[in-house]
Tab-separated table of C-alpha atoms in Angstrom:
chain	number	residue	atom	x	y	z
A	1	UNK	CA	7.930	9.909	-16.832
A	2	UNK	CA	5.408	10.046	-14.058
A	3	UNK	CA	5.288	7.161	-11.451
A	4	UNK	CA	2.881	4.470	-11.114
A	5	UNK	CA	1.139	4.945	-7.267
A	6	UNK	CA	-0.747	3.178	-5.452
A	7	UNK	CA	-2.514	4.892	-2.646
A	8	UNK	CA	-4.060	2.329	0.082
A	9	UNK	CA	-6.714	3.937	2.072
A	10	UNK	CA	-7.639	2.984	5.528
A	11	UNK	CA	-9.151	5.724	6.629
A	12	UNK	CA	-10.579	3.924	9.939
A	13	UNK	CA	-7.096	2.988	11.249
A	14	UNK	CA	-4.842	4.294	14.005
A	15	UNK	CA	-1.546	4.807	12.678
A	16	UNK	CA	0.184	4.842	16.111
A	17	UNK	CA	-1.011	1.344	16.007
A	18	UNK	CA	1.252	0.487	13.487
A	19	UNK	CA	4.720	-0.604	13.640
A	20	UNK	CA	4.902	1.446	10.106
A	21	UNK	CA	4.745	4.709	12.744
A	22	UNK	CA	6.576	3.130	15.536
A	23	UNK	CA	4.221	0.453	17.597
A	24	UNK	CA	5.962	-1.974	19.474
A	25	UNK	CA	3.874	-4.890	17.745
A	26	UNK	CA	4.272	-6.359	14.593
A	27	UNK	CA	1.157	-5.407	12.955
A	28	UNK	CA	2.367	-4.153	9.653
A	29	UNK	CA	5.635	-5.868	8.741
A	30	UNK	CA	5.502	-6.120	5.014
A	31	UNK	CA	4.957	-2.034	4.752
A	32	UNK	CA	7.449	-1.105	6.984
A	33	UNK	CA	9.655	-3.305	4.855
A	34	UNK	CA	8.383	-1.618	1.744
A	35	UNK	CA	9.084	1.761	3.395
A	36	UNK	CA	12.418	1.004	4.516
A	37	UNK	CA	13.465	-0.319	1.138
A	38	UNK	CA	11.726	2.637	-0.366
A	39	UNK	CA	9.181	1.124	-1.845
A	40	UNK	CA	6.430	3.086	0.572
A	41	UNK	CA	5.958	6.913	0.779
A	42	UNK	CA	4.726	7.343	4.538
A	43	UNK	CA	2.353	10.438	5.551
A	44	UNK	CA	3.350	11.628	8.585
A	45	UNK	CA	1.042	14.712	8.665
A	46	UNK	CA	-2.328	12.999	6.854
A	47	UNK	CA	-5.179	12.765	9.258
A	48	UNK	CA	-8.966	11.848	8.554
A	49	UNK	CA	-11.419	14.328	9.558
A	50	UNK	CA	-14.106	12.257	10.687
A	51	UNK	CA	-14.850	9.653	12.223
A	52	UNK	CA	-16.974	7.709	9.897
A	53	UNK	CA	-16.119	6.976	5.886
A	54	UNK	CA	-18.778	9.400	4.617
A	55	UNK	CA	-16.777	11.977	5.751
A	56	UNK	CA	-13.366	11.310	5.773
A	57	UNK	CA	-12.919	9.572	2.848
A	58	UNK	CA	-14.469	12.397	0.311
A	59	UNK	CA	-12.181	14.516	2.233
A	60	UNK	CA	-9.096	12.793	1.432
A	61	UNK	CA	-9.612	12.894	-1.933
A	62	UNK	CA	-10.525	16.564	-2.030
A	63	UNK	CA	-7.703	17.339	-0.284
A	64	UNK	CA	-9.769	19.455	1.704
A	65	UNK	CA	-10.686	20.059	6.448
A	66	UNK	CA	-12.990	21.629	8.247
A	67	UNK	CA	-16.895	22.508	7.858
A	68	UNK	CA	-17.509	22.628	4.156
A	69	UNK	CA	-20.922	24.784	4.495
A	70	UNK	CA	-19.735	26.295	1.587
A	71	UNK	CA	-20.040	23.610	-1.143
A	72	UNK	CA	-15.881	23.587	-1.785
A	73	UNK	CA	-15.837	20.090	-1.910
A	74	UNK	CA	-18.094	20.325	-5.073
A	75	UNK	CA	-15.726	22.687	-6.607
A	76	UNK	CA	-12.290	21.537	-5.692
A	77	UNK	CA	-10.373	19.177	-7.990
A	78	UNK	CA	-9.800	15.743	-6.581
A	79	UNK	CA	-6.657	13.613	-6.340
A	80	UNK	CA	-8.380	11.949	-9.854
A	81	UNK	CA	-8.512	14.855	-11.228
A	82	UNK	CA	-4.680	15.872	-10.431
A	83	UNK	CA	-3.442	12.661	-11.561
A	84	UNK	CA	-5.047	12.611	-15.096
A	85	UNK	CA	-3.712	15.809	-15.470
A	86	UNK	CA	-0.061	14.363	-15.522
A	87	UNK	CA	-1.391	11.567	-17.784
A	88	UNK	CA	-1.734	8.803	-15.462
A	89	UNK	CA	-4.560	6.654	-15.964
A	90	UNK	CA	-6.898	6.112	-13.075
A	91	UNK	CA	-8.985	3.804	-11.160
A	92	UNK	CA	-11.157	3.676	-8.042
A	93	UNK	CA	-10.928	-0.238	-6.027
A	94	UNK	CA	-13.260	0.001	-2.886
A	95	UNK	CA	-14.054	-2.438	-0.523
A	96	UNK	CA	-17.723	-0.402	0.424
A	97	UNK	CA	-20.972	0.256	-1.199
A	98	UNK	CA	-20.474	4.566	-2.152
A	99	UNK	CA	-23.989	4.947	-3.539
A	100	UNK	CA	-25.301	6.046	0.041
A	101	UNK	CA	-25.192	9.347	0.515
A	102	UNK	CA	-24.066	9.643	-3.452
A	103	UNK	CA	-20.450	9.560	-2.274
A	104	UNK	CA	-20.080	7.500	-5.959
A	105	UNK	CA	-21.208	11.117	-7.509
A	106	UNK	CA	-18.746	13.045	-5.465
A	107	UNK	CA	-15.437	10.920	-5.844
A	108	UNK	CA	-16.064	9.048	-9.313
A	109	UNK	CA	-16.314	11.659	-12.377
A	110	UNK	CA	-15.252	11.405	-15.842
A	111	UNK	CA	-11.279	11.801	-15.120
A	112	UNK	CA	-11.599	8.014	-13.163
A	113	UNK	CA	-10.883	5.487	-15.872
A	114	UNK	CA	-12.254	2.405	-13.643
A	115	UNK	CA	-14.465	2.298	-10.932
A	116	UNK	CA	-15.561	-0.679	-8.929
A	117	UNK	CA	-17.303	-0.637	-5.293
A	118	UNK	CA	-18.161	-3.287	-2.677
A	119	UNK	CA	-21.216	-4.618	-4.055
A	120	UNK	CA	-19.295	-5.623	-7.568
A	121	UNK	CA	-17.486	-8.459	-4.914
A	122	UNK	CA	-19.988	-8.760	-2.450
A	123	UNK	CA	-23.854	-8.122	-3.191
A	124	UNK	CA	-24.295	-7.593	0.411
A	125	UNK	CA	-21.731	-5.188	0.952
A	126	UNK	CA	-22.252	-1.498	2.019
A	127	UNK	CA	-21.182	0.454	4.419
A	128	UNK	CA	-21.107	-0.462	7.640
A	129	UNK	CA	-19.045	-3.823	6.446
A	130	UNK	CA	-17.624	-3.904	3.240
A	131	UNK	CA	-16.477	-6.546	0.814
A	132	UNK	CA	-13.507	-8.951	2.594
A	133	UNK	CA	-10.706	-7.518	1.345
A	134	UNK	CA	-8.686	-10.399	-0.405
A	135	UNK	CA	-11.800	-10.710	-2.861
A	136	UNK	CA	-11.665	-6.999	-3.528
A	137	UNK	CA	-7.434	-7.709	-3.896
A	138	UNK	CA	-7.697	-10.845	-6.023
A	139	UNK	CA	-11.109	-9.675	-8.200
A	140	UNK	CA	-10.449	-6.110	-8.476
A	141	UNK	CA	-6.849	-4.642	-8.105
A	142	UNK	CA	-4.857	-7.369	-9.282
A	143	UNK	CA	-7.046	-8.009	-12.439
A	144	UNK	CA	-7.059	-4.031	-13.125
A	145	UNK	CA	-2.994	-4.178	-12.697
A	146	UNK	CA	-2.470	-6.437	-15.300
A	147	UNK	CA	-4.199	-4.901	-17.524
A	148	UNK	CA	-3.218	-1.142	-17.172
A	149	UNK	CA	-0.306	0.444	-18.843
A	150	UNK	CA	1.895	2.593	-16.940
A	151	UNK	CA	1.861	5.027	-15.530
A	152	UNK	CA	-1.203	4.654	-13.315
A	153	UNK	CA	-2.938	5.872	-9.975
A	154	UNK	CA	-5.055	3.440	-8.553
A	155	UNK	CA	-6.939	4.481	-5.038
A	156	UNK	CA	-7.126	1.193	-3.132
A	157	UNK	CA	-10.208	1.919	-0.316
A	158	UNK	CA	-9.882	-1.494	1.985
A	159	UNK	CA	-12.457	-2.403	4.928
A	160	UNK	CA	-10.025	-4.545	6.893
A	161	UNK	CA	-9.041	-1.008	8.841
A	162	UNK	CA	-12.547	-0.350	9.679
A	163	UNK	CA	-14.202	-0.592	13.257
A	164	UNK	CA	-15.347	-2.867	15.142
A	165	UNK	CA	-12.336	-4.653	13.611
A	166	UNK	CA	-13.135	-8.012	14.553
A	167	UNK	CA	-16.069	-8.090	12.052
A	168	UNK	CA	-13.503	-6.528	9.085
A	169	UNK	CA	-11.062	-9.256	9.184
A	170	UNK	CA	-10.791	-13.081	8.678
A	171	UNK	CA	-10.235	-14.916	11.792
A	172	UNK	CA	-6.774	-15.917	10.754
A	173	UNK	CA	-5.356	-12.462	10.656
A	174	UNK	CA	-6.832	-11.812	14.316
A	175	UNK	CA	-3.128	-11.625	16.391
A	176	UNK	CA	-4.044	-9.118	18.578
A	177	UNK	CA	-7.546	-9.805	20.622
């Protein structure tokens, strides 16, 4: 049978600032034990393409780099798509708003099974800051795991990586100012 995954994205973070790939500081402990216990697949050749969530994150699920004058990205078949292919039921978790810019028409189709954005835990969210990420953890992935069957693929889209970081995180997670 087909695995359950869980795919975190943090499309705004530096992975050589991680001790996941190798930094000196402790700044991810718990998923480099998850990886070492093999728990955690690491991507050692996934890279975001821009700069700013509106691009990179449509992107990531397309699979797809580069200049898309062409309109591929409205053709290709997303990560969703792959994984309800194999049977797995799906589900979207994101700490920002993606009705600007439609992103919500480009990622979410029919073959995502549940959907729920920033504003669903934070009215004001959008995307410059998000929803604080425990409330999208405790109101929206951990309900939505208890409730789905196996096997699943759940895309977890957090805010916590995003820039200027000391906005996107609560003040007792700050180590390294």
């Amino acid at each position: 049978p087909a695995p359950s995954v869980i795919w975190v994205v943090g499309e705004s973070l530096v992975a050589s600032r991680t001790s996941l790939y190798g930094y000196e500081r402790k700044t991810t402990d718990f998923l480099l034990r998850e990886w070492q216990e093999g728990r955690l697949v690491r991507f050692n050749n996934a890279v975001s393409i821009g700069t700013v969530t509106r691009i990179s994150v449509p992107y990531l699920f397309f699979g797809l780099q580069g200049p898309d004058r062409d309109g591929r990205l409205y053709r290709t078949p997303s990560i969703f798509d792959f994984a309800k292919k194999v049977g797995l039921r799906t589900a979207y978790i994101g700490a920002q708003e993606l009705r600007w810019g439609n992103q919500d028409k480009i990622i979410i189709n029919e073959n995502v099974d549940w959907y729920r954005s920033g504003i669903d835990f934070d009215r004001n969210a959008g995307v410059s800051k998000g929803a604080e990420d425990f409330k999208v953890l405790t109101e929206g992935a951990i309900p939505f795991l208890k409730t789905v069957q196996s096997p699943f693929f759940l895309a977890l889209h957090m805010d916590g990586s995003h820039y200027p970081y000391a906005q996107h995180s609560l003040p007792n997670y700050k180590k390294f100012l």
